[in-house]
Amino acid sequence: MFNIGILGAARIAPAAIIEPARRRTDVKILAVASQSGKGKDYAEKHGIARIYDSYAGLFADPDIDLVYIALAGNQHGPQSIAALAAGKHVLCEKPFAMNAGEARAMVAAAASAGKRLVEAFHDRYHPLFLHALKAKSDGRLGAIKSLKAAFSTEIGNRPGELRHNWAMGGGAFMDLGCYPLHWVRSFMGETAKVVSATGTRTKSGVDEGIAAKLRFASGVEAEISCNMAKGQNYYAEFVIEAEKGRMTLKNPVLPHRGHSIVEELGGPKQEFTLAAGTTYDYQLAAIVEAIDKGTALPTGGEDSIGNMEMIDAIYAAAGFPPR
């Protein structure tokens, strides 16, 4: 049995890890650690057997194989490193770190411990994104000309809302923009540089929206954007302009909640969906297999460092201070 411990009574955890684990016979959510006093109620609600009032207590549990971290962004680095040092594999939510330097320290800690440190870009494991990658590798798209990716949705500044707190890793780009950035980087598989970036600030000082233009080593340019302003409708789309036409992925963030693929590749326009499970199910399956068989994973390691380097560079180009 593969046992998982959760750090924090996180709202995202039921969809991201608890329910996917219940759909498997070889994985169990064994423990939760909460330093806010919410652990007991959370454990009872979700049927979790062990409760810790400190993260260190969960790290010391010899039965825990992997720790899922969905705390505030400024806790991702320190707690990932502590969990790795305790001999646990780690699945860390976005933003992976506060900056690229911290990301490098986290990856180094994983290498030193001989454990997996995985960034939770769950969408990268879904058949929807794999379809786009296969179309590129098979030559169905031809040479890539340009990319455009966006993810926006309203995130209100409610009391205690971490995404509106700069010091805790908040901001639209850390929470939303990291996705379109990862789509274009994962799709191209190349290094990129920031050509330009602009952003708007909230009264609390975090970025409310950011738009950036990137240029990859091959010369392909990508436009990425995000926005969390009041009244912003949910919008997630990845458009690939290529030699043989255009492919559009609609809702690549959470395709299991509704998506479509639009292909205009020389013949009649085709629009279709893929029958598939949730992004989180595919992510968990990949992690369990990788740990069991020693296979590689596409999120984490140098990929996470590269994403944080680009996030740092985009913030700098948009006029935001370093974290």
Coordinates of C-alpha atoms in Angstrom, one line a residue:
M1 CA 0.0 0.0 0.0
F2 CA 1.3 3.5 -1.0
N3 CA 0.5 5.9 1.9
I4 CA 0.1 9.6 1.5
G5 CA 0.1 12.4 4.1
I6 CA -1.4 15.8 3.5
L7 CA 0.1 19.0 4.8
G8 CA -2.6 21.5 5.7
A9 CA -6.4 21.2 5.6
A10 CA -6.3 22.3 2.0
R11 CA -9.5 23.0 -0.1
I12 CA -7.9 21.6 -3.2
A13 CA -6.9 18.3 -1.6
P14 CA -10.2 16.4 -2.0
A15 CA -10.2 16.8 -5.8
A16 CA -6.4 16.7 -6.3
I17 CA -5.4 13.7 -4.1
I18 CA -8.1 12.4 -1.8
E19 CA -10.7 11.3 -4.3
P20 CA -8.1 10.0 -6.9
A21 CA -6.6 7.9 -4.1
R22 CA -10.0 6.4 -3.2
R23 CA -10.4 5.3 -6.8
R24 CA -7.3 3.1 -6.5
T25 CA -6.8 0.0 -4.5
D26 CA -3.0 0.5 -3.9
V27 CA -3.1 4.1 -2.5
K28 CA -4.3 5.4 0.8
I29 CA -4.6 8.9 2.4
L30 CA -3.2 7.9 5.8
A31 CA -2.7 11.2 7.6
V32 CA -3.2 14.9 7.6
A33 CA -1.2 17.6 9.5
S34 CA -2.7 20.9 10.3
Q35 CA -1.2 23.7 12.4
S36 CA -4.4 25.7 12.3
G37 CA -6.5 23.5 14.5
K38 CA -8.7 22.2 11.6
G39 CA -7.1 18.8 11.3
K40 CA -9.6 16.9 13.4
D41 CA -12.7 18.1 11.5
Y42 CA -10.9 17.7 8.2
A43 CA -9.9 14.1 9.0
E44 CA -13.4 13.2 10.1
K45 CA -14.9 14.7 6.9
H46 CA -12.6 12.8 4.6
G47 CA -12.1 9.6 6.5
I48 CA -8.4 10.1 7.3
A49 CA -7.1 7.9 10.1
R50 CA -4.1 9.9 11.5
I51 CA -4.0 13.5 12.6
Y52 CA -1.0 15.6 13.4
D53 CA -0.9 19.1 14.9
S54 CA 2.6 19.7 13.5
Y55 CA 4.1 19.1 10.1
A56 CA 7.2 17.6 11.8
G57 CA 4.9 15.0 13.4
L58 CA 3.7 13.8 10.0
F59 CA 7.2 13.8 8.6
A60 CA 8.3 11.5 11.4
D61 CA 5.5 8.9 10.6
P62 CA 7.4 5.9 9.2
D63 CA 4.3 4.7 7.3
I64 CA 4.1 7.8 5.1
D65 CA 5.5 7.3 1.6
L66 CA 4.6 10.6 0.0
V67 CA 3.7 14.1 1.4
Y68 CA 1.3 16.3 -0.6
I69 CA 1.9 20.0 0.0
A70 CA -0.8 22.5 -0.8
L71 CA 0.2 25.3 1.7
A72 CA 0.8 28.9 1.0
G73 CA 3.5 29.4 -1.7
N74 CA 6.1 30.7 0.8
Q75 CA 5.9 27.3 2.6
H76 CA 6.4 25.1 -0.4
G77 CA 10.2 25.3 -0.4
P78 CA 10.8 24.9 3.4
Q79 CA 8.3 22.1 3.9
S80 CA 9.3 20.2 0.7
I81 CA 12.9 20.3 1.9
A82 CA 11.9 19.2 5.4
A83 CA 9.8 16.3 4.0
L84 CA 12.6 15.2 1.7
A85 CA 15.1 15.2 4.5
A86 CA 12.7 13.0 6.5
G87 CA 12.8 10.5 3.7
K88 CA 9.5 11.2 2.0
H89 CA 8.6 11.7 -1.6
V90 CA 6.9 15.0 -2.2
L91 CA 4.1 16.2 -4.5
C92 CA 4.2 20.0 -4.3
E93 CA 1.5 22.3 -5.6
K94 CA 2.1 25.4 -7.7
P95 CA 3.7 27.8 -7.3
F96 CA 6.6 25.4 -6.9
A97 CA 8.7 28.0 -5.0
M98 CA 9.0 31.7 -4.3
N99 CA 11.8 32.1 -6.9
A100 CA 14.2 30.1 -9.0
G101 CA 16.9 30.0 -6.3
E102 CA 14.6 28.3 -3.9
A103 CA 13.5 25.9 -6.6
R104 CA 17.2 24.9 -7.2
A105 CA 17.6 24.3 -3.4
M106 CA 14.5 22.1 -3.4
V107 CA 15.6 20.0 -6.4
A108 CA 19.1 19.6 -4.8
A109 CA 17.4 18.4 -1.6
A110 CA 15.5 15.8 -3.5
A111 CA 18.7 14.6 -5.2
S112 CA 20.5 14.4 -1.9
A113 CA 17.7 12.4 -0.3
G114 CA 17.2 10.1 -3.3
K115 CA 13.5 10.9 -3.3
R116 CA 11.0 12.2 -5.9
L117 CA 9.9 15.9 -5.8
V118 CA 7.0 16.4 -8.2
E119 CA 5.4 19.7 -9.2
A120 CA 1.6 19.3 -9.4
F121 CA 1.1 20.3 -13.0
H122 CA -1.6 17.7 -13.2
D123 CA -2.8 18.8 -16.7
R124 CA 0.5 17.8 -18.2
Y125 CA -0.5 14.1 -17.6
H126 CA -3.9 14.2 -19.3
P127 CA -4.6 12.7 -22.7
L128 CA -5.6 16.2 -23.9
F129 CA -2.1 17.6 -23.6
L130 CA -0.6 14.4 -24.8
H131 CA -2.7 14.6 -27.9
A132 CA -1.1 18.0 -28.8
L133 CA 2.4 16.6 -28.1
K134 CA 1.8 13.6 -30.3
A135 CA 0.5 15.8 -33.1
K136 CA 3.7 17.7 -33.0
S137 CA 6.0 14.7 -32.8
D138 CA 4.1 12.9 -35.6
G139 CA 4.4 15.8 -37.9
R140 CA 0.7 16.4 -38.3
L141 CA 1.2 20.1 -37.4
G142 CA 4.4 20.7 -39.4
A143 CA 6.7 23.4 -38.3
I144 CA 5.4 25.4 -35.3
K145 CA 4.8 29.1 -36.2
S146 CA 3.5 30.7 -33.0
L147 CA 1.7 29.9 -29.7
K148 CA -0.9 31.7 -27.6
A149 CA -2.0 30.6 -24.2
A150 CA -4.2 32.1 -21.5
F151 CA -5.7 31.2 -18.2
S152 CA -8.0 33.7 -16.4
T153 CA -10.6 33.5 -13.7
E154 CA -11.9 35.8 -10.9
I155 CA -10.1 35.4 -7.6
G156 CA -11.7 37.7 -5.0
N157 CA -9.8 39.2 -2.2
R158 CA -11.6 37.4 0.6
P159 CA -10.3 37.5 4.2
G160 CA -7.2 35.3 4.4
E161 CA -7.0 34.8 0.6
L162 CA -3.4 33.8 0.1
R163 CA -3.4 34.6 -3.6
H164 CA -3.8 38.3 -2.8
N165 CA -0.8 38.2 -0.4
W166 CA 2.6 39.0 -2.1
A167 CA 4.7 37.9 0.8
M168 CA 3.0 34.5 0.8
G169 CA 3.5 33.8 -2.9
G170 CA 0.3 35.4 -4.2
G171 CA -0.4 37.0 -7.5
A172 CA -2.2 36.1 -10.7
F173 CA 0.9 34.8 -12.5
M174 CA 2.0 32.6 -9.6
D175 CA -1.4 31.0 -9.4
L176 CA -2.8 31.2 -12.9
G177 CA -0.1 32.3 -15.3
C178 CA 2.2 29.4 -14.4
Y179 CA -0.1 27.2 -16.4
P180 CA 0.0 28.8 -19.8
L181 CA 3.8 29.3 -19.3
H182 CA 4.1 25.6 -18.6
W183 CA 2.0 24.7 -21.6
V184 CA 4.2 26.6 -24.1
R185 CA 7.4 25.4 -22.4
S186 CA 6.3 21.8 -22.3
F187 CA 5.0 21.9 -25.9
M188 CA 8.2 23.4 -27.3
G189 CA 10.7 21.6 -25.2
E190 CA 13.1 24.4 -25.6
T191 CA 14.6 27.2 -23.6
A192 CA 13.0 30.6 -24.0
K193 CA 13.6 34.3 -23.3
V194 CA 11.2 37.0 -22.3
V195 CA 10.7 39.6 -25.0
S196 CA 8.3 41.8 -23.1
A197 CA 5.8 41.7 -20.2
T198 CA 3.2 44.1 -18.8
G199 CA 1.1 43.8 -15.6
T200 CA -1.5 45.4 -13.4
R201 CA -1.5 45.6 -9.6
T202 CA -4.2 45.2 -7.0
K203 CA -4.5 47.5 -4.0
S204 CA -2.8 44.8 -2.0
G205 CA 0.2 44.9 -4.2
V206 CA 0.0 41.6 -6.1
D207 CA -0.3 41.3 -9.8
E208 CA -3.9 41.2 -10.9
G209 CA -3.0 40.4 -14.5
I210 CA 0.1 39.8 -16.6
A211 CA 0.7 39.4 -20.3
A212 CA 4.1 38.4 -21.7
K213 CA 5.7 37.6 -25.0
L214 CA 8.4 34.9 -25.1
R215 CA 10.8 33.8 -27.8
F216 CA 12.0 30.2 -27.9
A217 CA 15.5 29.1 -29.1
S218 CA 14.0 28.0 -32.4
G219 CA 12.6 31.5 -33.0
V220 CA 9.0 30.5 -32.3
E221 CA 7.2 33.2 -30.3
A222 CA 4.5 32.7 -27.7
E223 CA 2.0 35.1 -26.1
I224 CA 0.8 34.1 -22.6
S225 CA -1.6 35.9 -20.3
C226 CA -3.6 35.6 -17.1
N227 CA -6.0 37.7 -15.1
M228 CA -7.8 37.3 -11.8
A229 CA -9.7 40.6 -11.7
K230 CA -13.2 41.0 -10.4
G231 CA -15.8 39.9 -13.0
Q232 CA -13.3 37.9 -15.0
N233 CA -14.9 34.9 -16.5
Y234 CA -13.2 31.5 -16.5
Y235 CA -11.1 31.2 -19.7
A236 CA -8.4 28.7 -20.5
E237 CA -7.1 28.1 -24.0
F238 CA -4.0 27.1 -25.8
V239 CA -3.7 27.9 -29.5
I240 CA -1.0 26.4 -31.7
E241 CA -0.4 28.0 -35.1
A242 CA 1.6 25.7 -37.4
E243 CA 2.7 25.1 -40.9
K244 CA -0.3 22.8 -41.6
G245 CA -2.9 24.8 -39.8
R246 CA -4.2 25.5 -36.3
M247 CA -4.9 23.4 -33.2
T248 CA -6.8 24.8 -30.2
L249 CA -7.1 23.2 -26.8
K250 CA -10.1 24.5 -24.9
N251 CA -9.8 24.2 -21.1
P252 CA -6.5 22.3 -20.9
V253 CA -6.4 23.2 -17.1
L254 CA -9.3 21.0 -16.1
P255 CA -10.4 19.1 -19.2
H256 CA -12.4 16.6 -17.2
R257 CA -14.8 19.4 -16.4
G258 CA -15.4 20.0 -20.1
H259 CA -13.0 20.6 -23.0
S260 CA -12.7 20.4 -26.7
I261 CA -10.0 20.1 -29.4
V262 CA -10.4 22.1 -32.5
E263 CA -8.3 21.1 -35.5
E264 CA -8.0 23.1 -38.7
L265 CA -5.2 21.2 -40.4
G266 CA -5.9 21.4 -44.1
G267 CA -9.1 19.5 -44.3
P268 CA -12.6 20.2 -42.8
K269 CA -12.6 21.8 -39.4
Q270 CA -12.8 19.1 -36.7
E271 CA -14.0 19.6 -33.1
F272 CA -14.0 16.8 -30.7
T273 CA -13.4 15.7 -27.1
L274 CA -11.5 12.8 -25.5
A275 CA -13.1 10.3 -23.2
A276 CA -10.8 10.3 -20.2
G277 CA -10.5 10.5 -16.4
T278 CA -9.5 13.5 -14.3
T279 CA -6.1 15.2 -14.6
Y280 CA -5.5 14.3 -11.0
D281 CA -6.1 10.6 -11.6
Y282 CA -3.5 10.5 -14.4
Q283 CA -1.0 12.5 -12.2
L284 CA -1.3 10.1 -9.3
A285 CA -1.0 7.1 -11.5
A286 CA 2.2 8.5 -13.1
I287 CA 3.7 9.2 -9.7
V288 CA 3.0 5.8 -8.2
E289 CA 4.4 4.1 -11.3
A290 CA 7.5 6.3 -11.3
I291 CA 8.3 5.6 -7.7
D292 CA 7.6 1.9 -8.1
K293 CA 9.5 1.5 -11.4
G294 CA 12.0 4.4 -11.3
T295 CA 10.6 5.9 -14.5
A296 CA 10.9 9.6 -15.4
L297 CA 8.3 12.2 -14.8
P298 CA 7.8 15.4 -16.9
T299 CA 7.1 17.8 -14.0
G300 CA 9.7 18.5 -11.3
G301 CA 13.5 18.8 -11.4
E302 CA 14.9 20.9 -14.1
D303 CA 11.4 21.5 -15.5
S304 CA 10.4 23.2 -12.3
I305 CA 13.6 25.2 -12.1
G306 CA 13.1 26.3 -15.7
N307 CA 9.5 27.4 -15.0
M308 CA 10.5 29.4 -11.9
E309 CA 13.3 31.1 -13.9
M310 CA 10.8 32.2 -16.4
I311 CA 8.4 33.4 -13.8
D312 CA 11.1 35.5 -12.2
A313 CA 12.1 37.0 -15.5
I314 CA 8.5 37.8 -16.5
Y315 CA 7.8 39.5 -13.2
A316 CA 11.0 41.5 -13.6
A317 CA 10.1 42.5 -17.1
A318 CA 6.7 43.6 -16.0
G319 CA 8.2 45.8 -13.3
F320 CA 7.5 43.8 -10.2
P321 CA 10.1 43.4 -7.4
P322 CA 11.9 40.1 -6.8
R323 CA 10.6 37.8 -4.1

